[in-house]
CSV table of N, CA, C and O in Angstrom, one decimal:
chain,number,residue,atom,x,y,z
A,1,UNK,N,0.8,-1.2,0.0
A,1,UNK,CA,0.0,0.0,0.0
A,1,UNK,C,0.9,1.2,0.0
A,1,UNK,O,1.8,1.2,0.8
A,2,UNK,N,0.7,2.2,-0.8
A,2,UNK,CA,1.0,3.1,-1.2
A,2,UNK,C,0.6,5.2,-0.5
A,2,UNK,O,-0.2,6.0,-0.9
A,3,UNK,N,1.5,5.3,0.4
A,3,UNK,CA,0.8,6.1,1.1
A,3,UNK,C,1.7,7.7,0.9
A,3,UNK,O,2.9,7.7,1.1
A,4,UNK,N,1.0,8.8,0.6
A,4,UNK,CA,1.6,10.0,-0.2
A,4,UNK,C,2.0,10.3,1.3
A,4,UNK,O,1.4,9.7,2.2
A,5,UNK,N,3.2,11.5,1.6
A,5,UNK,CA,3.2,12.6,2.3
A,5,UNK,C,1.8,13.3,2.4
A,5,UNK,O,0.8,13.1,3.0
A,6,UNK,N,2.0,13.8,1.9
A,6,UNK,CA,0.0,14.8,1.9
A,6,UNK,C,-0.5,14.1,2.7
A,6,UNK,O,-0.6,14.5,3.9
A,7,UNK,N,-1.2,12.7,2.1
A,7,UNK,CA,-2.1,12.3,2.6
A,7,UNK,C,-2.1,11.9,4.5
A,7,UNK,O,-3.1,11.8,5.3
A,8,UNK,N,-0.5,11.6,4.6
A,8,UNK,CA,-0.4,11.4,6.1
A,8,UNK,C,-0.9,13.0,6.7
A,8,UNK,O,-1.8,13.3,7.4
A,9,UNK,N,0.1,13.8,6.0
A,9,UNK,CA,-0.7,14.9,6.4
A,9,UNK,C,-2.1,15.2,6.5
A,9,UNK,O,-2.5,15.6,7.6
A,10,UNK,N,-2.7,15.1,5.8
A,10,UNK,CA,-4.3,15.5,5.7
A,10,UNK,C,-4.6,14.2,6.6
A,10,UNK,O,-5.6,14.7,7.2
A,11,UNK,N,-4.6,13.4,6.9
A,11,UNK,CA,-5.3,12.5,7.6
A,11,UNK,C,-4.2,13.0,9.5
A,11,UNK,O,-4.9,13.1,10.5
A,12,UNK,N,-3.7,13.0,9.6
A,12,UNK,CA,-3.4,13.6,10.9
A,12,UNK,C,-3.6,14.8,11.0
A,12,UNK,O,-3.2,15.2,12.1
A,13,UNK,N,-4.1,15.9,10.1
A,13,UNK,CA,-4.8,17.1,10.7
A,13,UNK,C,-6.4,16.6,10.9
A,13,UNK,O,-6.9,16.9,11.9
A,14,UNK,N,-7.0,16.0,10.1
A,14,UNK,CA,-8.3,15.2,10.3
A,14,UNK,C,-8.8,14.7,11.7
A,14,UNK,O,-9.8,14.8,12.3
A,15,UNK,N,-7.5,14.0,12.1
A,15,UNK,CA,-7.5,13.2,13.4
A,15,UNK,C,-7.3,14.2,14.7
A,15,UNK,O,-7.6,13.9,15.9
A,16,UNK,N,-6.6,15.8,14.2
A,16,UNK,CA,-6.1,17.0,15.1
A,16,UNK,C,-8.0,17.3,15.5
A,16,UNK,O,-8.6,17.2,16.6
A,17,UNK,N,-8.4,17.5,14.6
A,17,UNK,CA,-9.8,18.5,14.3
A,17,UNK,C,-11.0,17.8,15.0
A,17,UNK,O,-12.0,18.4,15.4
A,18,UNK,N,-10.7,16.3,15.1
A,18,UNK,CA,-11.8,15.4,15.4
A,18,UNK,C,-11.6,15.8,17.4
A,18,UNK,O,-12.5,16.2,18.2
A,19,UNK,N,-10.4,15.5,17.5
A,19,UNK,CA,-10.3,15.7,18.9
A,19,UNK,C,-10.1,16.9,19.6
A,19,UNK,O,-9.7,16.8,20.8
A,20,UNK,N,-10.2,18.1,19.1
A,20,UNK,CA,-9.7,19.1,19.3
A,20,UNK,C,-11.4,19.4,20.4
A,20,UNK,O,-12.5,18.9,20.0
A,21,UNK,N,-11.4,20.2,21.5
A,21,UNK,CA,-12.5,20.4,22.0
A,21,UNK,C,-13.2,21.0,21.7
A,21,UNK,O,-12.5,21.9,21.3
A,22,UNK,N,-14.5,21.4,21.4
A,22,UNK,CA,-15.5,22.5,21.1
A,22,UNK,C,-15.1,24.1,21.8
A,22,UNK,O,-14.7,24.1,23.0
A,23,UNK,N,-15.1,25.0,21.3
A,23,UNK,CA,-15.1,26.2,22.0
A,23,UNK,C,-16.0,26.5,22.5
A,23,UNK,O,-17.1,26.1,22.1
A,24,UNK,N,-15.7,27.5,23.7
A,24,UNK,CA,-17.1,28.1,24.4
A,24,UNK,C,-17.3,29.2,23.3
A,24,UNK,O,-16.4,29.8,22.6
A,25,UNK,N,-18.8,29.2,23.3
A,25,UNK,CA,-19.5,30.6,22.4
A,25,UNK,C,-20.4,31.3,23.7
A,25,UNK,O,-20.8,30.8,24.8
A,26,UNK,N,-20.6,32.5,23.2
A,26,UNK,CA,-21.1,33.6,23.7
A,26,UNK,C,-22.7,33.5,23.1
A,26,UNK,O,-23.0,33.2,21.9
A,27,UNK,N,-23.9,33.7,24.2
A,27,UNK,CA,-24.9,33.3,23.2
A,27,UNK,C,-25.5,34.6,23.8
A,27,UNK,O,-25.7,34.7,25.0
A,28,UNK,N,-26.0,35.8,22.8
A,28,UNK,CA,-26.6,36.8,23.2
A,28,UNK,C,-27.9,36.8,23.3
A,28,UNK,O,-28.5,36.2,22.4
A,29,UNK,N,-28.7,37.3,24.3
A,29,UNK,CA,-29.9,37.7,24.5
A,29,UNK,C,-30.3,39.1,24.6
A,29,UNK,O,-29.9,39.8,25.5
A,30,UNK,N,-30.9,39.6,23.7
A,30,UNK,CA,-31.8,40.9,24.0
A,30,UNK,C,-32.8,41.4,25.0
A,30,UNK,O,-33.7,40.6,25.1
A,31,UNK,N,-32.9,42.4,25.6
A,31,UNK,CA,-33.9,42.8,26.1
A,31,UNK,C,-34.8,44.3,25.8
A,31,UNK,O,-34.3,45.4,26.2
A,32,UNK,N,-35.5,44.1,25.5
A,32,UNK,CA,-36.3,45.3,24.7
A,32,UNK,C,-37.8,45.3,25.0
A,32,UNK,O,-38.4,44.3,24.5
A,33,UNK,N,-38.6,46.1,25.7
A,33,UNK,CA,-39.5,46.7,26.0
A,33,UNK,C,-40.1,45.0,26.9
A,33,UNK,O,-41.1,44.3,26.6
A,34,UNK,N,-39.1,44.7,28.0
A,34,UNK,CA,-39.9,44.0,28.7
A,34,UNK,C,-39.5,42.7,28.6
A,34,UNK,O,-39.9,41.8,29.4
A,35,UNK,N,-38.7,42.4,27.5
A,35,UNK,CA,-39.0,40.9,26.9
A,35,UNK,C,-37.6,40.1,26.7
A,35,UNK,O,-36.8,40.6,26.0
A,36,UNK,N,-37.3,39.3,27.0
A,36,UNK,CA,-35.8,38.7,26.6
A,36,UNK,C,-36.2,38.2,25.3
A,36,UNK,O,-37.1,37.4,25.1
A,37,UNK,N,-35.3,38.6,24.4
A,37,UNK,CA,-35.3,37.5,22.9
A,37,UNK,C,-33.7,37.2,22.6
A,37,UNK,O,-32.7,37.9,22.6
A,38,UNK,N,-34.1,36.2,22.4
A,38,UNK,CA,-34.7,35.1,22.4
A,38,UNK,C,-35.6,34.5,24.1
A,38,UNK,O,-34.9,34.7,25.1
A,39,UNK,N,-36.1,34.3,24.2
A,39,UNK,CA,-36.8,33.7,25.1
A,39,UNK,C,-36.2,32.6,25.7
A,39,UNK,O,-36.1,32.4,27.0
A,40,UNK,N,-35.6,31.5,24.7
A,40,UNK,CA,-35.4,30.4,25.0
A,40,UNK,C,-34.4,30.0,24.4
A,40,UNK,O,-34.7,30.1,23.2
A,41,UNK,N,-33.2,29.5,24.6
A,41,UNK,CA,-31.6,29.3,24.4
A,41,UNK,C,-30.9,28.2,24.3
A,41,UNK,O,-29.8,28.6,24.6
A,42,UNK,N,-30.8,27.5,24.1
A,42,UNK,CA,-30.0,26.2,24.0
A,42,UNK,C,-28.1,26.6,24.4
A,42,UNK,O,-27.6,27.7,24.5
A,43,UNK,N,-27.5,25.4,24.7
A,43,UNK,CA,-26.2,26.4,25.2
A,43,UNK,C,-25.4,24.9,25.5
A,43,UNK,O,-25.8,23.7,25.3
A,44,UNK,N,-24.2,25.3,26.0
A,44,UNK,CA,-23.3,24.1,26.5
A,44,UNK,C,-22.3,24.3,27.7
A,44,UNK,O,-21.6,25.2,27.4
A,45,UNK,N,-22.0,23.8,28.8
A,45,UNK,CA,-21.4,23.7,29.7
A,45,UNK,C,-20.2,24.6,29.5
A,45,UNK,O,-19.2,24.1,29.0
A,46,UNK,N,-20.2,25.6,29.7
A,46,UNK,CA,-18.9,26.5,29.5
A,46,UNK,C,-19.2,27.5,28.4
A,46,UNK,O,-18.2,28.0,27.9
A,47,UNK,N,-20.5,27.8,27.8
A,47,UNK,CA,-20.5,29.2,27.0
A,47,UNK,C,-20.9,29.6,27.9
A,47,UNK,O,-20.8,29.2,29.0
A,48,UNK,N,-21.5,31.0,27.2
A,48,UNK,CA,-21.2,32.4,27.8
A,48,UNK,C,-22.4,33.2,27.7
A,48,UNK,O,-22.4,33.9,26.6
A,49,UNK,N,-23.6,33.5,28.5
A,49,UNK,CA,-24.8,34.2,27.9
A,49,UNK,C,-24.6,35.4,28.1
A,49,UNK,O,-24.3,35.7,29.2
A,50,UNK,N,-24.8,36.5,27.1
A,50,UNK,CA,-24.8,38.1,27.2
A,50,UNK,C,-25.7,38.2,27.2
A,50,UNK,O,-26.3,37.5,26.3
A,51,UNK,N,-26.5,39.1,28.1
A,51,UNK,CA,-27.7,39.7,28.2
A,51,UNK,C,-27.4,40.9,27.5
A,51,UNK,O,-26.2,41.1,27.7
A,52,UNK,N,-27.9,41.8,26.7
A,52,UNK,CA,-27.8,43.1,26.0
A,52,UNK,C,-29.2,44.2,27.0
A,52,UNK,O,-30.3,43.6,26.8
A,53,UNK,N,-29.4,44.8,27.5
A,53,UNK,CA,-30.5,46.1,28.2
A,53,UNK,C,-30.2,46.7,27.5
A,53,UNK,O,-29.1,47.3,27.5
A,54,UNK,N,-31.5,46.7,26.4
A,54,UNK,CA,-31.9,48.1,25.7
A,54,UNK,C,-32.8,49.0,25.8
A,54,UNK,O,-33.1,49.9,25.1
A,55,UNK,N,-33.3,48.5,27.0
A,55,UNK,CA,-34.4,49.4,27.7
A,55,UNK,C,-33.6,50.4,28.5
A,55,UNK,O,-32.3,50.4,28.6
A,56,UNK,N,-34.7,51.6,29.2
A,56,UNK,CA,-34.3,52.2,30.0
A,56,UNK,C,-34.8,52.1,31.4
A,56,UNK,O,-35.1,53.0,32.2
A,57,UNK,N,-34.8,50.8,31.6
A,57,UNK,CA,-35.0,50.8,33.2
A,57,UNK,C,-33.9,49.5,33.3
A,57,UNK,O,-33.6,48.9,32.3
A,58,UNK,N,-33.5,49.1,34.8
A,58,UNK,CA,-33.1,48.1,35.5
A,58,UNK,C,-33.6,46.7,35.4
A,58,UNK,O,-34.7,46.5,36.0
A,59,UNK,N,-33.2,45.9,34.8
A,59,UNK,CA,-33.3,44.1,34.9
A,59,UNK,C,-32.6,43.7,36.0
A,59,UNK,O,-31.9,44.3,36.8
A,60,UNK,N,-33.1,41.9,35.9
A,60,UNK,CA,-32.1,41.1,35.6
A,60,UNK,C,-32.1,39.8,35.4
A,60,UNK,O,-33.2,39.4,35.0
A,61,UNK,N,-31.4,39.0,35.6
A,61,UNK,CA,-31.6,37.7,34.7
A,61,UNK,C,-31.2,36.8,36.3
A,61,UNK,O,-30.0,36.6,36.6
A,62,UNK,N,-32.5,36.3,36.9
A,62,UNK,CA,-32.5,35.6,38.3
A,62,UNK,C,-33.0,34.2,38.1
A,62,UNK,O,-34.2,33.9,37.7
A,63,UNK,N,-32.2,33.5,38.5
A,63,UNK,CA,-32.5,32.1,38.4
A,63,UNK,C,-33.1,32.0,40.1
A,63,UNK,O,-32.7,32.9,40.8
A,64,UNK,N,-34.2,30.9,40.8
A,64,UNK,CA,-34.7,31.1,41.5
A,64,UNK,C,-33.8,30.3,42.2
A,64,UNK,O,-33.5,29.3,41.5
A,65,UNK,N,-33.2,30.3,43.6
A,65,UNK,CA,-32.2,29.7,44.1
A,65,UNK,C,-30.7,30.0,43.7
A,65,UNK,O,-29.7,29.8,44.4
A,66,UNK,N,-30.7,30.8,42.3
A,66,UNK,CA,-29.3,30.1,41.6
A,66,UNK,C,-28.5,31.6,41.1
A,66,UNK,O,-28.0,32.4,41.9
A,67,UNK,N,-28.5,31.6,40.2
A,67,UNK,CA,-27.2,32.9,39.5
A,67,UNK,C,-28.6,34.1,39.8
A,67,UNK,O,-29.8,33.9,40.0
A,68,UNK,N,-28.0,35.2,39.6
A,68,UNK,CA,-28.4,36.3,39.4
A,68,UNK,C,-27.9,37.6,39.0
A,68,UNK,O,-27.1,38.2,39.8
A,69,UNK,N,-28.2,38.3,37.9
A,69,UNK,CA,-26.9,39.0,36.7
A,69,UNK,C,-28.0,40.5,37.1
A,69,UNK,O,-29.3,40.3,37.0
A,70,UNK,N,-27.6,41.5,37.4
A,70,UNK,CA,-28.0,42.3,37.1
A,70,UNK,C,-27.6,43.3,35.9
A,70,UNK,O,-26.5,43.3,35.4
A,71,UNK,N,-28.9,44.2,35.3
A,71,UNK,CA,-28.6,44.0,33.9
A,71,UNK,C,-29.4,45.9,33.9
A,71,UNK,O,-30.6,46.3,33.7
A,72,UNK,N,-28.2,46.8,34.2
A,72,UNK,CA,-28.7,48.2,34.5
A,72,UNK,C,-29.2,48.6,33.1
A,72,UNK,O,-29.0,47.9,32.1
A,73,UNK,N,-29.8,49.5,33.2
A,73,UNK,CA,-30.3,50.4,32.0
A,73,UNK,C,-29.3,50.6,30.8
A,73,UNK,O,-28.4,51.3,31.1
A,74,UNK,N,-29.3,49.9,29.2
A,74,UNK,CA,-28.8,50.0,28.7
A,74,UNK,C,-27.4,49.5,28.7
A,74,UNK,O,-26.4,49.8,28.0
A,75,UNK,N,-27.5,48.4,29.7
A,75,UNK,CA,-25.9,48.2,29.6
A,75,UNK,C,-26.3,46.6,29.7
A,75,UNK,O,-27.5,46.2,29.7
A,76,UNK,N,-24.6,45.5,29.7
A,76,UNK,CA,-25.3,44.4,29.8
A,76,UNK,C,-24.5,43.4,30.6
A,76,UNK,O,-23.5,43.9,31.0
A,77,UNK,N,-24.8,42.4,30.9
A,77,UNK,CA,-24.3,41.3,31.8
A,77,UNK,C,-24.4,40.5,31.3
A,77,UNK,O,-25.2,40.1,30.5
A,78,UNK,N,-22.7,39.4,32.0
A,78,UNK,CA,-23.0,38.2,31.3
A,78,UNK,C,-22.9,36.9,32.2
A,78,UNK,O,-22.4,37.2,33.3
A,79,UNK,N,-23.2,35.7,32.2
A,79,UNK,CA,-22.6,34.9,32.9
A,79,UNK,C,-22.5,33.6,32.4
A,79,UNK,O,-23.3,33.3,31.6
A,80,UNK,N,-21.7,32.8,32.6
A,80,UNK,CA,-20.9,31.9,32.3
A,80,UNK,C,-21.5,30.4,32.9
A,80,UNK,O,-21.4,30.0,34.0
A,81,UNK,N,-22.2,29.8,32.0
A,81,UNK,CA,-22.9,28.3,32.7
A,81,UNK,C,-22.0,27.2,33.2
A,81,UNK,O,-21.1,26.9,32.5
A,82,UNK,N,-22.2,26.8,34.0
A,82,UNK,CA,-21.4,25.9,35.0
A,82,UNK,C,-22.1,24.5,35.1
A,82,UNK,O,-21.4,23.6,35.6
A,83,UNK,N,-23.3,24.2,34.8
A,83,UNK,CA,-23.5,23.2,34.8
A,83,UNK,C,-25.0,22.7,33.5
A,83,UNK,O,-25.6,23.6,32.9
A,84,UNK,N,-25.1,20.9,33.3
A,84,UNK,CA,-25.9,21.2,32.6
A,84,UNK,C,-27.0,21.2,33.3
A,84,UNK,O,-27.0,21.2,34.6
A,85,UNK,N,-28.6,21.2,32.4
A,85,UNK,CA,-30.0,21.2,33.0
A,85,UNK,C,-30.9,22.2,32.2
A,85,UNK,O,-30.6,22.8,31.1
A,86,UNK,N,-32.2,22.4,32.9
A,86,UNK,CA,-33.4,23.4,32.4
A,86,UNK,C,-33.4,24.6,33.4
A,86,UNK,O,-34.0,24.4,34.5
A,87,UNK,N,-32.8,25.7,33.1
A,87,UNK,CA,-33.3,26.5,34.3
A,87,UNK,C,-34.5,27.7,33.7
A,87,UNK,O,-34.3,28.2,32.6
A,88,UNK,N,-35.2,27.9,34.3
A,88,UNK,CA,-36.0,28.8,33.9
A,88,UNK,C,-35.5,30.6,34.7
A,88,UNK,O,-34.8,30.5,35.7
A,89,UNK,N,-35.8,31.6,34.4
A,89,UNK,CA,-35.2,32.7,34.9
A,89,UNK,C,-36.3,34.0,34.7
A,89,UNK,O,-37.2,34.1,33.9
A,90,UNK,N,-36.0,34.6,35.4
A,90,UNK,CA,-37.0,36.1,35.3
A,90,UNK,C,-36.2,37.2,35.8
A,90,UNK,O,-35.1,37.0,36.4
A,91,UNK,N,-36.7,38.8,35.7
A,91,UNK,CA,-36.3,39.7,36.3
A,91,UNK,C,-37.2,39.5,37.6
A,91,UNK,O,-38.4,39.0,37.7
A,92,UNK,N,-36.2,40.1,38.8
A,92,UNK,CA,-36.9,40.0,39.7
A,92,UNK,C,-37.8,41.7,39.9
A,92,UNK,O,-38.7,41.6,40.7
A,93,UNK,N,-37.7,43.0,39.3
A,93,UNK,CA,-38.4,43.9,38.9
A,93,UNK,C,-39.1,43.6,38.4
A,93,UNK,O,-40.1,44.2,38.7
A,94,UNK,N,-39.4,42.6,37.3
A,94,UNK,CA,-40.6,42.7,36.3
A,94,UNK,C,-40.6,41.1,35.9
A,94,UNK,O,-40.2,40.5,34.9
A,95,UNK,N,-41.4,40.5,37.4
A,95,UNK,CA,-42.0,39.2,37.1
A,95,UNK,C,-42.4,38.6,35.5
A,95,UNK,O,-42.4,37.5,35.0
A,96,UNK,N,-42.7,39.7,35.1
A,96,UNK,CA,-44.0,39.0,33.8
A,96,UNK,C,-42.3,38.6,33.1
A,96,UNK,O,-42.2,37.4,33.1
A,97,UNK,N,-41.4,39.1,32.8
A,97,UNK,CA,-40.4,38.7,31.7
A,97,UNK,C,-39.6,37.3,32.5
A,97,UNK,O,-38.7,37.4,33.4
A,98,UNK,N,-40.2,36.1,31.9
A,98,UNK,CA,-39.7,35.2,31.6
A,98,UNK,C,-38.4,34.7,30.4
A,98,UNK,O,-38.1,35.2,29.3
A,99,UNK,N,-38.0,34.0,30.8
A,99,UNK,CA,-36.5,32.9,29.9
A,99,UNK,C,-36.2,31.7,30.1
A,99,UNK,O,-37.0,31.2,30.9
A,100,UNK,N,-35.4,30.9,29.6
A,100,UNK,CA,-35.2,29.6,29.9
A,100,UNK,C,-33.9,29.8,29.0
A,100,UNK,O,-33.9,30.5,28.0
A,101,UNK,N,-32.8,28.8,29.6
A,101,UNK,CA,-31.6,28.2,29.3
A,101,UNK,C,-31.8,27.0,29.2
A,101,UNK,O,-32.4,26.5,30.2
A,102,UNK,N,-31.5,26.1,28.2
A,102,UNK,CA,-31.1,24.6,28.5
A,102,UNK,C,-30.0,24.7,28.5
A,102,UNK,O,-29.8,25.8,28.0
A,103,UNK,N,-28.7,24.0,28.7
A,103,UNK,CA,-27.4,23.6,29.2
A,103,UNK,C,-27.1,22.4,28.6
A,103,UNK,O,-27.8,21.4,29.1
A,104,UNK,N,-26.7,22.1,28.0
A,104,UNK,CA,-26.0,20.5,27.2
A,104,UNK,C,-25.2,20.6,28.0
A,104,UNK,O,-24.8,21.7,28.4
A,105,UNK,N,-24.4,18.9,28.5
A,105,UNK,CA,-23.0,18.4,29.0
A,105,UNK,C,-22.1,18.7,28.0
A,105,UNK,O,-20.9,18.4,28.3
């Protein structure tokens, strides 16, 4: 069998890329007149959620028990998932705005 330079090459960058780990990503959420959008997030053990306030009042993004990001007027906050699961979340100023994260392992 007959095996090029290249091809060792290209088949051990192949084998680099398979095992190389996924990066954390940054997954943004908006807030605008009350409302987080996306509403609902999908994510992975070590990204990164930005909240964006583009309102002009005070948030924030409170897990009940758990993290809690305040999220001043126009400005934004982020925090960093640490584990997987379903957490659901709200401002504690303005019950009505609902969210949810799911978390992959």
């Amino acid at each position: 069998m007959f095996i090029t330079r290249a091809a060792i090459v290209l088949l051990s960058m192949g084998a680099a890329a398979a095992a190389a780990p996924s990066q954390a990503e940054t997954i943004q959420v908006s807030i605008d007149r009350l409302v987080y959008l996306p509403a609902e997030i999908e994510a992975k053990v070590g990204d990164e959620v930005e909240w964006i306030n583009r309102d002009a009042l005070v948030h924030t993004a409170t897990v009940e028990g758990g993290a809690d990001v305040l999220l001043p007027a126009n400005k934004t906050g982020r925090l960093v998932l640490q584990e997987a699961g379903s957490f659901d979340y709200i401002c504690r100023y303005h019950p009505n705005m609902k969210g949810r994260i799911t978390v992959r392992p």
